[in-house]
PDB file of C-alpha atoms in Angstrom:
ATOM      1  CA  MET O   1      83.725 142.948 232.642  1.00  0.00           C
ATOM      2  CA  LYS O   2      82.431 140.584 235.139  1.00  0.00           C
ATOM      3  CA  GLU O   3      85.440 138.271 235.427  1.00  0.00           C
ATOM      4  CA  TYR O   4      87.343 141.164 237.101  1.00  0.00           C
ATOM      5  CA  GLY O   5      84.748 142.419 239.515  1.00  0.00           C
ATOM      6  CA  SER O   6      83.407 145.760 240.277  1.00  0.00           C
ATOM      7  CA  ASN O   7      86.235 146.916 242.478  1.00  0.00           C
ATOM      8  CA  ILE O   8      88.430 146.709 239.376  1.00  0.00           C
ATOM      9  CA  GLN O   9      85.873 148.713 237.336  1.00  0.00           C
ATOM     10  CA  LYS O  10      85.933 151.391 240.018  1.00  0.00           C
ATOM     11  CA  LEU O  11      89.637 151.611 239.906  1.00  0.00           C
ATOM     12  CA  VAL O  12      89.582 151.988 236.035  1.00  0.00           C
ATOM     13  CA  GLU O  13      87.008 154.761 236.508  1.00  0.00           C
ATOM     14  CA  HIS O  14      89.359 156.492 239.011  1.00  0.00           C
ATOM     15  CA  LEU O  15      92.363 156.063 236.700  1.00  0.00           C
ATOM     16  CA  GLN O  16      90.792 158.144 234.151  1.00  0.00           C
ATOM     17  CA  THR O  17      90.464 161.024 236.537  1.00  0.00           C
ATOM     18  CA  ILE O  18      94.090 161.512 237.084  1.00  0.00           C
ATOM     19  CA  GLU O  19      95.481 164.452 235.170  1.00  0.00           C
ATOM     20  CA  ASP O  20      99.278 163.440 235.151  1.00  0.00           C
ATOM     21  CA  ARG O  21      99.944 161.313 232.194  1.00  0.00           C
ATOM     22  CA  GLU O  22     103.128 159.691 233.686  1.00  0.00           C
ATOM     23  CA  LYS O  23     101.309 158.955 236.963  1.00  0.00           C
ATOM     24  CA  ARG O  24      98.348 157.631 235.243  1.00  0.00           C
ATOM     25  CA  THR O  25     100.518 155.133 233.172  1.00  0.00           C
ATOM     26  CA  ARG O  26     102.259 154.134 236.072  1.00  0.00           C
ATOM     27  CA  TYR O  27      98.966 153.243 237.973  1.00  0.00           C
ATOM     28  CA  ALA O  28      97.722 151.554 234.711  1.00  0.00           C
ATOM     29  CA  HIS O  29     100.679 149.203 234.972  1.00  0.00           C
ATOM     30  CA  ILE O  30      99.993 148.565 238.605  1.00  0.00           C
ATOM     31  CA  LEU O  31      96.280 147.806 237.757  1.00  0.00           C
ATOM     32  CA  VAL O  32      97.171 145.351 234.989  1.00  0.00           C
ATOM     33  CA  GLU O  33      99.471 143.502 237.459  1.00  0.00           C
ATOM     34  CA  LEU O  34      96.396 143.437 239.793  1.00  0.00           C
ATOM     35  CA  MET O  35      94.242 141.985 236.900  1.00  0.00           C
ATOM     36  CA  ARG O  36      96.825 139.282 236.423  1.00  0.00           C
ATOM     37  CA  GLN O  37      96.820 138.237 240.028  1.00  0.00           C
ATOM     38  CA  ILE O  38      92.956 137.904 239.916  1.00  0.00           C
ATOM     39  CA  HIS O  39      93.164 135.330 237.024  1.00  0.00           C
ATOM     40  CA  PRO O  40      96.398 133.508 237.267  1.00  0.00           C
ATOM     41  CA  ASN O  41      95.146 130.730 234.922  1.00  0.00           C
ATOM     42  CA  MET O  42      95.242 133.104 231.957  1.00  0.00           C
ATOM     43  CA  ARG O  43      98.928 133.050 231.691  1.00  0.00           C
ATOM     44  CA  ASP O  44      98.871 129.968 229.491  1.00  0.00           C
ATOM     45  CA  ASN O  45      97.508 131.942 226.718  1.00  0.00           C
ATOM     46  CA  GLN O  46     100.080 133.263 223.997  1.00  0.00           C
ATOM     47  CA  ASP O  47      99.014 136.906 224.105  1.00  0.00           C
ATOM     48  CA  TYR O  48      98.517 137.015 227.966  1.00  0.00           C
ATOM     49  CA  TYR O  49      99.620 140.578 228.646  1.00  0.00           C
ATOM     50  CA  ASN O  50      98.138 141.897 225.414  1.00  0.00           C
ATOM     51  CA  LYS O  51      94.671 140.500 226.480  1.00  0.00           C
ATOM     52  CA  LEU O  52      94.992 142.277 229.862  1.00  0.00           C
ATOM     53  CA  TRP O  53      95.722 145.660 228.267  1.00  0.00           C
ATOM     54  CA  ASP O  54      92.809 145.228 225.882  1.00  0.00           C
ATOM     55  CA  ASP O  55      90.546 144.341 228.667  1.00  0.00           C
ATOM     56  CA  LEU O  56      91.704 147.514 230.479  1.00  0.00           C
ATOM     57  CA  TYR O  57      90.859 149.625 227.543  1.00  0.00           C
ATOM     58  CA  ILE O  58      87.485 148.101 227.082  1.00  0.00           C
ATOM     59  CA  MET O  59      86.524 148.568 230.814  1.00  0.00           C
ATOM     60  CA  SER O  60      87.547 152.280 230.196  1.00  0.00           C
ATOM     61  CA  GLY O  61      85.183 152.588 227.298  1.00  0.00           C
ATOM     62  CA  PHE O  62      88.230 153.087 224.908  1.00  0.00           C
ATOM     63  CA  ARG O  63      88.927 156.435 226.596  1.00  0.00           C
ATOM     64  CA  LEU O  64      92.129 155.628 228.508  1.00  0.00           C
ATOM     65  CA  ASP O  65      95.053 157.597 227.401  1.00  0.00           C
ATOM     66  CA  VAL O  66      98.247 156.073 228.598  1.00  0.00           C
ATOM     67  CA  ASP O  67     101.498 154.682 227.454  1.00  0.00           C
ATOM     68  CA  SER O  68     100.889 150.857 226.873  1.00  0.00           C
ATOM     69  CA  PRO O  69     103.329 148.474 225.569  1.00  0.00           C
ATOM     70  CA  TYR O  70     100.565 147.375 223.131  1.00  0.00           C
ATOM     71  CA  PRO O  71      98.442 149.387 220.810  1.00  0.00           C
ATOM     72  CA  PRO O  72      94.894 150.154 221.961  1.00  0.00           C
ATOM     73  CA  PRO O  73      92.026 147.976 220.435  1.00  0.00           C
ATOM     74  CA  THR O  74      89.253 149.540 218.314  1.00  0.00           C
ATOM     75  CA  ALA O  75      85.763 149.720 219.414  1.00  0.00           C
ATOM     76  CA  ASP O  76      84.591 147.260 216.589  1.00  0.00           C
ATOM     77  CA  VAL O  77      86.287 144.334 218.085  1.00  0.00           C
ATOM     78  CA  LEU O  78      83.351 143.843 220.586  1.00  0.00           C
ATOM     79  CA  GLY O  79      80.834 143.194 217.901  1.00  0.00           C
ATOM     80  CA  LYS O  80      83.108 141.465 215.550  1.00  0.00           C
ATOM     81  CA  LYS O  81      81.986 137.820 214.737  1.00  0.00           C
ATOM     82  CA  PRO O  82      84.446 135.102 214.087  1.00  0.00           C
ATOM     83  CA  GLN O  83      85.049 133.669 210.650  1.00  0.00           C
ATOM     84  CA  PRO O  84      82.966 130.731 209.720  1.00  0.00           C
ATOM     85  CA  VAL O  85      84.795 127.429 209.670  1.00  0.00           C
ATOM     86  CA  PRO O  86      84.143 125.768 206.158  1.00  0.00           C
ATOM     87  CA  TYR O  87      82.668 122.280 206.010  1.00  0.00           C
ATOM     88  CA  ASN O  88      84.827 119.127 204.941  1.00  0.00           C
ATOM     89  CA  THR O  89      84.189 118.794 201.282  1.00  0.00           C
ATOM     90  CA  HIS O  90      86.401 115.706 200.721  1.00  0.00           C
ATOM     91  CA  GLY O  91      83.622 113.419 200.087  1.00  0.00           C
ATOM     92  CA  LEU O  92      84.834 110.203 202.016  1.00  0.00           C
ATOM     93  CA  ARG O  93      83.319 106.950 201.351  1.00  0.00           C
ATOM     94  CA  TYR O  94      84.365 105.637 204.680  1.00  0.00           C
ATOM     95  CA  LYS O  95      84.814 108.592 207.207  1.00  0.00           C
ATOM     96  CA  HIS O  96      86.323 106.446 209.879  1.00  0.00           C
ATOM     97  CA  TYR O  97      89.323 105.896 207.861  1.00  0.00           C
ATOM     98  CA  GLY O  98      89.875 109.752 207.452  1.00  0.00           C
ATOM     99  CA  GLN O  99      91.357 111.642 204.400  1.00  0.00           C
ATOM    100  CA  ASN O 100      95.057 110.436 205.228  1.00  0.00           C
ATOM    101  CA  ILE O 101      94.199 107.023 203.982  1.00  0.00           C
ATOM    102  CA  ASN O 102      93.045 108.338 200.484  1.00  0.00           C
ATOM    103  CA  LEU O 103      96.396 110.123 200.322  1.00  0.00           C
ATOM    104  CA  LEU O 104      98.281 106.968 201.021  1.00  0.00           C
ATOM    105  CA  ILE O 105      96.282 105.049 198.492  1.00  0.00           C
ATOM    106  CA  ALA O 106      97.302 107.546 195.997  1.00  0.00           C
ATOM    107  CA  LYS O 107     100.811 107.122 197.068  1.00  0.00           C
ATOM    108  CA  ALA O 108     100.635 103.281 196.746  1.00  0.00           C
ATOM    109  CA  ILE O 109      99.256 103.443 193.228  1.00  0.00           C
ATOM    110  CA  SER O 110     102.030 105.799 192.111  1.00  0.00           C
ATOM    111  CA  LEU O 111     104.784 103.153 193.226  1.00  0.00           C
ATOM    112  CA  GLU O 112     106.360 101.335 190.437  1.00  0.00           C
ATOM    113  CA  ASP O 113     108.284  98.665 192.411  1.00  0.00           C
ATOM    114  CA  SER O 114     105.780  95.580 192.815  1.00  0.00           C
ATOM    115  CA  GLU O 115     107.343  94.521 196.046  1.00  0.00           C
ATOM    116  CA  GLU O 116     107.520  97.937 197.576  1.00  0.00           C
ATOM    117  CA  ARG O 117     103.809  98.422 196.612  1.00  0.00           C
ATOM    118  CA  LEU O 118     102.875  95.182 198.239  1.00  0.00           C
ATOM    119  CA  ALA O 119     104.329  96.017 201.331  1.00  0.00           C
ATOM    120  CA  PHE O 120     102.668  99.572 201.252  1.00  0.00           C
ATOM    121  CA  VAL O 121      99.343  98.077 200.672  1.00  0.00           C
ATOM    122  CA  SER O 122      99.733  95.492 203.474  1.00  0.00           C
ATOM    123  CA  TYR O 123     100.832  98.407 205.935  1.00  0.00           C
ATOM    124  CA  MET O 124      97.821 100.443 204.929  1.00  0.00           C
ATOM    125  CA  ALA O 125      95.484  97.484 205.521  1.00  0.00           C
ATOM    126  CA  LYS O 126      96.837  97.153 209.005  1.00  0.00           C
ATOM    127  CA  LEU O 127      96.446 100.712 209.654  1.00  0.00           C
ATOM    128  CA  MET O 128      92.845 100.721 208.467  1.00  0.00           C
ATOM    129  CA  LYS O 129      92.172  97.917 210.672  1.00  0.00           C
ATOM    130  CA  THR O 130      93.319  99.836 213.710  1.00  0.00           C
ATOM    131  CA  PHE O 131      91.211 102.866 212.598  1.00  0.00           C
ATOM    132  CA  TYR O 132      88.115 100.684 212.119  1.00  0.00           C
ATOM    133  CA  SER O 133      88.549  99.138 215.620  1.00  0.00           C
ATOM    134  CA  THR O 134      89.035 102.349 217.234  1.00  0.00           C
ATOM    135  CA  TRP O 135      86.059 103.963 215.686  1.00  0.00           C
ATOM    136  CA  ASN O 136      83.515 101.080 216.121  1.00  0.00           C
ATOM    137  CA  LYS O 137      84.838  99.445 219.254  1.00  0.00           C
ATOM    138  CA  GLU O 138      84.770  95.973 217.834  1.00  0.00           C
ATOM    139  CA  ALA O 139      86.892  93.551 216.070  1.00  0.00           C
ATOM    140  CA  VAL O 140      86.762  93.372 212.100  1.00  0.00           C
ATOM    141  CA  GLU O 141      87.742  90.823 209.694  1.00  0.00           C
ATOM    142  CA  ASP O 142      90.594  91.164 207.256  1.00  0.00           C
ATOM    143  CA  GLU O 143      88.351  90.450 204.389  1.00  0.00           C
ATOM    144  CA  THR O 144      86.296  93.506 205.238  1.00  0.00           C
ATOM    145  CA  ILE O 145      89.314  95.736 205.343  1.00  0.00           C
ATOM    146  CA  LEU O 146      90.497  94.468 202.003  1.00  0.00           C
ATOM    147  CA  THR O 147      87.272  95.056 200.438  1.00  0.00           C
ATOM    148  CA  ASN O 148      86.919  98.473 201.667  1.00  0.00           C
ATOM    149  CA  LEU O 149      90.533  99.117 200.405  1.00  0.00           C
ATOM    150  CA  ASP O 150      89.816  97.825 197.008  1.00  0.00           C
ATOM    151  CA  GLU O 151      86.630  99.932 196.764  1.00  0.00           C
ATOM    152  CA  MET O 152      88.699 103.166 197.869  1.00  0.00           C
ATOM    153  CA  ALA O 153      91.352 102.492 195.279  1.00  0.00           C
ATOM    154  CA  ASN O 154      88.796 101.897 192.427  1.00  0.00           C
ATOM    155  CA  GLY O 155      90.369  98.527 191.767  1.00  0.00           C
ATOM    156  CA  LYS O 156      93.849  99.946 190.889  1.00  0.00           C
ATOM    157  CA  LEU O 157      95.463  97.875 193.787  1.00  0.00           C
ATOM    158  CA  HIS O 158      93.339  94.743 193.073  1.00  0.00           C
ATOM    159  CA  ALA O 159      96.361  92.578 192.189  1.00  0.00           C
ATOM    160  CA  ASP O 160      98.178  93.475 195.533  1.00  0.00           C
ATOM    161  CA  ILE O 161      94.915  92.831 197.489  1.00  0.00           C
ATOM    162  CA  MET O 162      94.487  89.515 195.885  1.00  0.00           C
ATOM    163  CA  SER O 163      98.032  88.564 196.858  1.00  0.00           C
ATOM    164  CA  ILE O 164      97.364  89.501 200.442  1.00  0.00           C
ATOM    165  CA  ARG O 165      94.368  87.437 200.363  1.00  0.00           C
ATOM    166  CA  THR O 166      96.320  84.386 199.091  1.00  0.00           C
ATOM    167  CA  ASN O 167      99.630  84.602 200.819  1.00  0.00           C
ATOM    168  CA  GLY O 168      98.703  86.895 203.803  1.00  0.00           C
ATOM    169  CA  PHE O 169     100.067  90.317 204.976  1.00  0.00           C
ATOM    170  CA  VAL O 170     103.686  91.341 204.407  1.00  0.00           C
ATOM    171  CA  ASP O 171     105.712  91.707 207.711  1.00  0.00           C
ATOM    172  CA  ALA O 172     108.058  94.431 206.633  1.00  0.00           C
ATOM    173  CA  THR O 173     107.041  98.012 206.249  1.00  0.00           C
ATOM    174  CA  PRO O 174     107.585  99.960 203.037  1.00  0.00           C
ATOM    175  CA  ARG O 175     110.405 101.951 204.730  1.00  0.00           C
ATOM    176  CA  GLU O 176     112.335  98.853 205.415  1.00  0.00           C
ATOM    177  CA  ARG O 177     112.107  97.512 201.967  1.00  0.00           C
ATOM    178  CA  THR O 178     113.240 100.692 200.337  1.00  0.00           C
ATOM    179  CA  GLY O 179     116.277 100.730 202.321  1.00  0.00           C
ATOM    180  CA  ASP O 180     115.566 104.193 204.112  1.00  0.00           C
ATOM    181  CA  GLN O 181     116.226 102.654 207.525  1.00  0.00           C
ATOM    182  CA  PRO O 182     119.099 100.456 208.546  1.00  0.00           C
ATOM    183  CA  PRO O 183     118.401  96.853 209.396  1.00  0.00           C
ATOM    184  CA  ARG O 184     117.259  96.016 212.934  1.00  0.00           C
ATOM    185  CA  ARG O 185     120.138  94.753 215.195  1.00  0.00           C
ATOM    186  CA  THR O 186     120.126  92.854 218.383  1.00  0.00           C
ATOM    187  CA  PRO O 187     121.686  94.709 221.093  1.00  0.00           C
ATOM    188  CA  SER O 188     125.030  93.227 222.267  1.00  0.00           C
ATOM    189  CA  GLY O 189     127.356  93.876 225.187  1.00  0.00           C
ATOM    190  CA  PRO O 190     129.275  92.055 227.822  1.00  0.00           C
ATOM    191  CA  SER O 191     126.492  89.528 228.394  1.00  0.00           C
ATOM    192  CA  HIS O 192     126.405  88.837 224.678  1.00  0.00           C
ATOM    193  CA  GLY O 193     129.899  87.247 224.390  1.00  0.00           C
ATOM    194  CA  ARG O 194     132.100  90.326 224.301  1.00  0.00           C
ATOM    195  CA  ASN O 195     134.104  92.401 226.634  1.00  0.00           C
ATOM    196  CA  GLU O 196     132.770  95.959 227.230  1.00  0.00           C
ATOM    197  CA  GLY O 197     134.746  98.437 225.229  1.00  0.00           C
ATOM    198  CA  SER O 198     137.334  96.019 223.789  1.00  0.00           C
ATOM    199  CA  GLY O 199     135.972  94.495 220.973  1.00  0.00           C
ATOM    200  CA  GLN O 200     137.398  91.123 221.911  1.00  0.00           C
ATOM    201  CA  PRO O 201     135.535  88.002 222.645  1.00  0.00           C
ATOM    202  CA  TYR O 202     134.444  87.682 226.256  1.00  0.00           C
ATOM    203  CA  ASN O 203     136.263  84.862 228.070  1.00  0.00           C
ATOM    204  CA  ARG O 204     134.609  83.923 231.344  1.00  0.00           C
ATOM    205  CA  ASN O 205     137.731  82.284 232.674  1.00  0.00           C
ATOM    206  CA  GLU O 206     139.738  85.735 232.416  1.00  0.00           C
ATOM    207  CA  THR O 207     137.700  87.403 235.180  1.00  0.00           C
ATOM    208  CA  SER O 208     139.318  85.373 237.974  1.00  0.00           C
ATOM    209  CA  GLY O 209     141.379  82.899 236.314  1.00  0.00           C
ATOM    210  CA  ASN O 210     139.987  79.418 235.585  1.00  0.00           C
ATOM    211  CA  ARG O 211     137.250  78.473 237.885  1.00  0.00           C
ATOM    212  CA  GLN O 212     138.132  74.866 237.990  1.00  0.00           C
ATOM    213  CA  ASN O 213     141.810  75.780 238.995  1.00  0.00           C
ATOM    214  CA  ASN O 214     140.893  78.528 241.567  1.00  0.00           C
ATOM    215  CA  PRO O 215     139.717  77.131 244.777  1.00  0.00           C
ATOM    216  CA  ASN O 216     138.649  80.626 246.173  1.00  0.00           C
ATOM    217  CA  PHE O 217     135.926  80.859 243.524  1.00  0.00           C
ATOM    218  CA  TYR O 218     133.784  78.011 244.437  1.00  0.00           C
ATOM    219  CA  PRO O 219     132.902  78.441 248.119  1.00  0.00           C
ATOM    220  CA  ASN O 220     131.864  74.814 248.776  1.00  0.00           C
ATOM    221  CA  GLN O 221     131.884  73.134 252.256  1.00  0.00           C
ATOM    222  CA  GLY O 222     135.366  71.608 251.739  1.00  0.00           C
ATOM    223  CA  GLN O 223     137.170  74.418 249.978  1.00  0.00           C
ATOM    224  CA  ARG O 224     136.069  77.358 252.147  1.00  0.00           C
ATOM    225  CA  GLY O 225     139.200  76.778 254.303  1.00  0.00           C
ATOM    226  CA  HIS O 226     141.409  78.080 251.478  1.00  0.00           C
ATOM    227  CA  ARG O 227     139.725  81.357 251.706  1.00  0.00           C
ATOM    228  CA  ASP O 228     139.755  81.328 255.508  1.00  0.00           C
ATOM    229  CA  GLY O 229     143.528  80.968 255.636  1.00  0.00           C
ATOM    230  CA  GLY O 230     144.141  77.563 254.487  1.00  0.00           C
ATOM    231  CA  THR O 231     142.863  75.730 257.701  1.00  0.00           C
ATOM    232  CA  GLY O 232     141.493  72.868 255.668  1.00  0.00           C
ATOM    233  CA  GLY O 233     137.838  73.754 255.371  1.00  0.00           C
ATOM    234  CA  ARG O 234     134.898  75.199 257.373  1.00  0.00           C
ATOM    235  CA  ASP O 235     134.530  72.276 259.509  1.00  0.00           C
ATOM    236  CA  ASN O 236     137.965  72.507 260.880  1.00  0.00           C
ATOM    237  CA  ARG O 237     137.404  75.848 262.454  1.00  0.00           C
ATOM    238  CA  ASP O 238     135.690  74.284 265.619  1.00  0.00           C
ATOM    239  CA  GLY O 239     138.471  71.596 265.962  1.00  0.00           C
ATOM    240  CA  GLY O 240     136.770  68.877 263.990  1.00  0.00           C
ATOM    241  CA  HIS O 241     133.889  68.548 266.637  1.00  0.00           C
ATOM    242  CA  ARG O 242     131.470  69.540 263.927  1.00  0.00           C
ATOM    243  CA  ASN O 243     132.652  66.434 261.788  1.00  0.00           C
ATOM    244  CA  ASP O 244     132.182  64.147 264.611  1.00  0.00           C
ATOM    245  CA  ARG O 245     128.430  65.465 265.078  1.00  0.00           C
ATOM    246  CA  PHE O 246     127.584  64.671 261.446  1.00  0.00           C
ATOM    247  CA  ARG O 247     129.342  61.296 261.584  1.00  0.00           C
ATOM    248  CA  GLY O 248     127.489  60.105 264.702  1.00  0.00           C
ATOM    249  CA  GLY O 249     124.129  61.204 263.449  1.00  0.00           C
ATOM    250  CA  ASN O 250     121.717  61.366 266.503  1.00  0.00           C
ATOM    251  CA  ASN O 251     124.102  59.263 268.639  1.00  0.00           C
ATOM    252  CA  PRO O 252     123.793  60.751 272.323  1.00  0.00           C
ATOM    253  CA  ASN O 253     127.286  59.600 273.091  1.00  0.00           C
ATOM    254  CA  ASN O 254     128.833  61.898 270.632  1.00  0.00           C
ATOM    255  CA  ARG O 255     126.867  64.802 272.018  1.00  0.00           C
ATOM    256  CA  LYS O 256     128.112  64.125 275.589  1.00  0.00           C
ATOM    257  CA  ARG O 257     131.787  63.765 274.262  1.00  0.00           C
ATOM    258  CA  ARG O 258     131.411  67.399 272.904  1.00  0.00           C
TER     259      ARG O 258
END
């Protein structure tokens, strides 16, 4: 086998000349490990080690006599042809929609509830529109999809298709209408008006008291002094000279007085 090289082939031929069966088996395991190192990408296969042992038997001409963990293959596997794949015999009218659309049409025809059937047909039409755009790489009109759906259903869904043409597609899916799924809910949390983990309404004033009555909550210019130890504001930290500067504007006399 060319993928292992001539050196592996020579080792296989030397392996057959060893008379001790136990020693021959031990060397066979070492040789399989060497074959694994030559092709590390083969480990993704499901029958990885089984293939390595089969290749070892094939390179020995099916004459190797060792105790392998897998049964040795027969000689007829080399000339065995794969089984032919049968052709598709579904007879699809529109192949870009696939066979699953025919199964969905049969399911929609069997529905007895008119509202559920209308939602099912609307969902199928949207799905067919997606398949058409994927296959043809272009946009398609809704009328084309509805016409194809009516032809594939042999007119058995004509009333629902006419309702879609008149009133438009139904937004809800069939699963939502039958009640198999719970209704969609808007996620809620502390930012949606409730305290986290308490189940009680969230009161913004409870975090640090009433904001209007708490001077430490609003760090404005005239109230920062309460946070700094009650000195009467930020401007009082430098002895009132900062207020003189702002009162005098650009008066140079005030600057000299500082």
